[in-house]
Amino acid sequence: MANISMTGRCDCGATAGPLGMCVDYYHGILAEEQSDPQMYRWHAPVVVTYLLQHPSRAHEKYLDDQFRQLQLYVDQGLDALLRLAAHQVARNNHRARLGYDMAPLAAYAPLPKDEPPGFCASFSGLPFRDGSFVFDGHLVYGDRIKAIAEATVESWRSVQS
């Protein structure tokens, strides 16, 4: 379990949940995804949401792209994000060597310079029962991940100038 600060709050502002801080939930999700292909469909939204809520754990140069990807996910859904990922992988194929295509993300706002003060939904609020995050089904789990993603986009948008 991660160290809990003296305030009992994560660096994103969330309070610790039964499993600990957000990082504990994040690692638990990543571990469970490895044995559950259906759960793994939400891997990209989980990663970018976690990193945008905890930017000190991210590579700064990728945060803008990740924010745009998260906006696409919130706007168009998981299938659109998965199609974009497949498109990017195809472009990065050793035979194609076309590189990353920013055009699909151009319509989305860049990452604001200032960080948001907090988020109304976080990973440490996810329910975990019977040793699983998908105890009540994959679609319900996906809805929970989308709610955290929406809260993340909303908070970042609130500081746009």
Coordinates of C-alpha atoms in Angstrom, one line a residue:
M1 CA 0.0 0.0 0.0
A2 CA 1.2 3.5 -0.8
N3 CA 2.1 5.9 2.0
I4 CA -0.9 7.9 3.1
S5 CA -0.1 11.5 3.9
M6 CA -0.8 12.9 7.3
T7 CA -4.0 14.4 5.8
G8 CA -5.2 11.0 4.5
R9 CA -5.4 12.6 1.0
C10 CA -3.8 11.6 -2.3
D11 CA -1.9 14.2 -4.3
C12 CA -5.0 14.5 -6.5
G13 CA -7.0 15.6 -3.5
A14 CA -8.9 12.4 -3.0
T15 CA -9.2 10.6 0.3
A16 CA -7.9 7.1 0.7
G17 CA -10.3 4.3 0.1
P18 CA -10.4 0.8 1.6
L19 CA -7.5 -0.3 -0.6
G20 CA -5.4 2.8 0.1
M21 CA -4.5 5.7 -2.2
C22 CA -5.3 6.1 -5.9
V23 CA -1.9 4.5 -6.8
D24 CA -3.0 1.3 -5.0
Y25 CA -6.2 1.2 -7.0
Y26 CA -4.3 2.0 -10.2
H27 CA -1.9 -0.9 -9.6
G28 CA -4.7 -3.2 -8.6
I29 CA -6.6 -2.4 -11.9
L30 CA -3.4 -2.9 -14.0
A31 CA -2.8 -6.3 -12.3
E32 CA -6.4 -7.5 -12.8
E33 CA -6.5 -6.4 -16.4
Q34 CA -3.7 -8.8 -17.2
S35 CA -6.0 -11.8 -16.6
D36 CA -9.2 -10.2 -18.0
P37 CA -9.2 -9.2 -21.7
Q38 CA -12.7 -7.6 -21.4
M39 CA -11.5 -5.4 -18.6
Y40 CA -8.3 -4.6 -20.5
R41 CA -10.5 -2.7 -23.1
W42 CA -10.5 0.2 -20.6
H43 CA -6.7 0.2 -20.2
A44 CA -6.0 3.4 -22.2
P45 CA -8.7 5.5 -20.4
V46 CA -7.5 4.2 -17.0
V47 CA -3.9 5.1 -17.7
V48 CA -4.5 8.6 -19.1
T49 CA -7.1 9.4 -16.5
Y50 CA -4.7 8.3 -13.7
L51 CA -1.8 10.3 -15.2
L52 CA -4.0 13.4 -15.7
Q53 CA -5.2 13.2 -12.1
H54 CA -1.6 12.6 -10.9
P55 CA 0.6 14.6 -13.3
S56 CA 3.6 14.4 -11.1
R57 CA 3.7 10.7 -12.0
A58 CA 3.5 11.4 -15.7
H59 CA 5.9 12.5 -18.5
E60 CA 5.0 16.2 -19.0
K61 CA 5.6 16.0 -22.8
Y62 CA 2.8 13.5 -23.2
L63 CA 0.1 15.1 -21.0
D64 CA -1.3 17.3 -23.7
D65 CA -1.9 14.3 -26.1
Q66 CA -3.3 12.3 -23.2
F67 CA -5.7 15.1 -22.3
R68 CA -6.9 15.2 -25.9
Q69 CA -7.3 11.4 -26.0
L70 CA -9.4 11.6 -22.8
Q71 CA -11.6 14.3 -24.3
L72 CA -12.1 12.1 -27.4
Y73 CA -13.0 9.2 -25.1
V74 CA -15.5 11.3 -23.1
D75 CA -17.0 12.8 -26.3
Q76 CA -17.1 9.7 -28.6
G77 CA -16.8 6.7 -26.3
L78 CA -14.5 3.7 -25.9
D79 CA -14.8 2.3 -29.4
A80 CA -13.6 5.6 -30.9
L81 CA -10.6 5.6 -28.6
L82 CA -9.8 2.0 -29.5
R83 CA -10.1 2.9 -33.2
L84 CA -7.7 5.8 -32.7
A85 CA -5.2 3.5 -30.9
A86 CA -5.4 0.9 -33.8
H87 CA -4.9 3.7 -36.3
Q88 CA -1.8 5.0 -34.4
V89 CA -0.4 1.5 -34.1
A90 CA -0.8 0.9 -37.9
R91 CA 0.9 4.2 -38.6
N92 CA 3.8 3.3 -36.3
N93 CA 4.3 -0.1 -38.1
H94 CA 7.9 -0.6 -39.1
R95 CA 6.8 -0.8 -42.7
A96 CA 4.7 2.4 -42.6
R97 CA 6.9 4.6 -40.4
L98 CA 4.4 7.5 -40.7
G99 CA 4.6 8.4 -37.1
Y100 CA 1.9 9.7 -34.7
D101 CA -1.1 11.3 -36.3
M102 CA -2.4 14.3 -34.3
A103 CA -5.2 15.1 -36.8
P104 CA -7.9 13.0 -35.0
L105 CA -7.2 14.9 -31.8
A106 CA -6.9 18.4 -33.3
A107 CA -10.5 19.4 -32.5
Y108 CA -9.9 18.9 -28.8
A109 CA -8.6 21.5 -26.4
P110 CA -5.0 21.5 -25.3
L111 CA -4.0 20.8 -21.7
P112 CA -4.3 24.0 -19.6
K113 CA -1.2 25.4 -18.1
D114 CA -2.6 25.5 -14.5
E115 CA -3.5 22.2 -12.7
P116 CA -7.1 21.8 -11.4
P117 CA -7.6 22.0 -7.7
G118 CA -9.2 18.5 -7.4
F119 CA -11.5 16.0 -9.0
C120 CA -15.1 15.1 -8.0
A121 CA -14.3 11.4 -8.8
S122 CA -11.1 9.5 -8.4
F123 CA -9.7 6.0 -8.4
S124 CA -9.8 5.6 -4.6
G125 CA -13.6 5.8 -4.8
L126 CA -13.9 2.7 -7.0
P127 CA -15.7 -0.2 -5.4
F128 CA -13.7 -3.4 -5.0
R129 CA -15.5 -6.6 -4.0
D130 CA -14.7 -10.3 -4.0
G131 CA -11.1 -9.5 -5.1
S132 CA -12.2 -7.6 -8.2
F133 CA -13.1 -4.2 -9.7
V134 CA -15.5 -5.9 -12.2
F135 CA -17.5 -7.8 -9.6
D136 CA -20.8 -6.5 -11.0
G137 CA -19.9 -6.7 -14.7
H138 CA -17.6 -5.2 -17.2
L139 CA -20.0 -2.6 -18.5
V140 CA -20.7 -1.2 -15.0
Y141 CA -16.9 -1.1 -14.5
G142 CA -16.6 0.8 -17.8
D143 CA -19.3 3.2 -16.6
R144 CA -17.3 3.9 -13.5
I145 CA -14.1 4.5 -15.4
K146 CA -15.9 6.9 -17.8
A147 CA -17.3 8.8 -14.8
I148 CA -13.8 9.3 -13.4
A149 CA -12.6 10.3 -16.9
E150 CA -15.5 12.8 -17.2
A151 CA -14.6 14.3 -13.8
T152 CA -11.0 14.6 -14.9
V153 CA -11.8 16.4 -18.2
E154 CA -14.3 18.7 -16.4
S155 CA -11.7 19.7 -13.8
W156 CA -9.0 20.4 -16.3
R157 CA -11.4 22.4 -18.5
S158 CA -12.4 24.5 -15.4
V159 CA -8.9 26.0 -15.4
Q160 CA -8.7 26.8 -19.1
S161 CA -8.0 30.4 -19.8

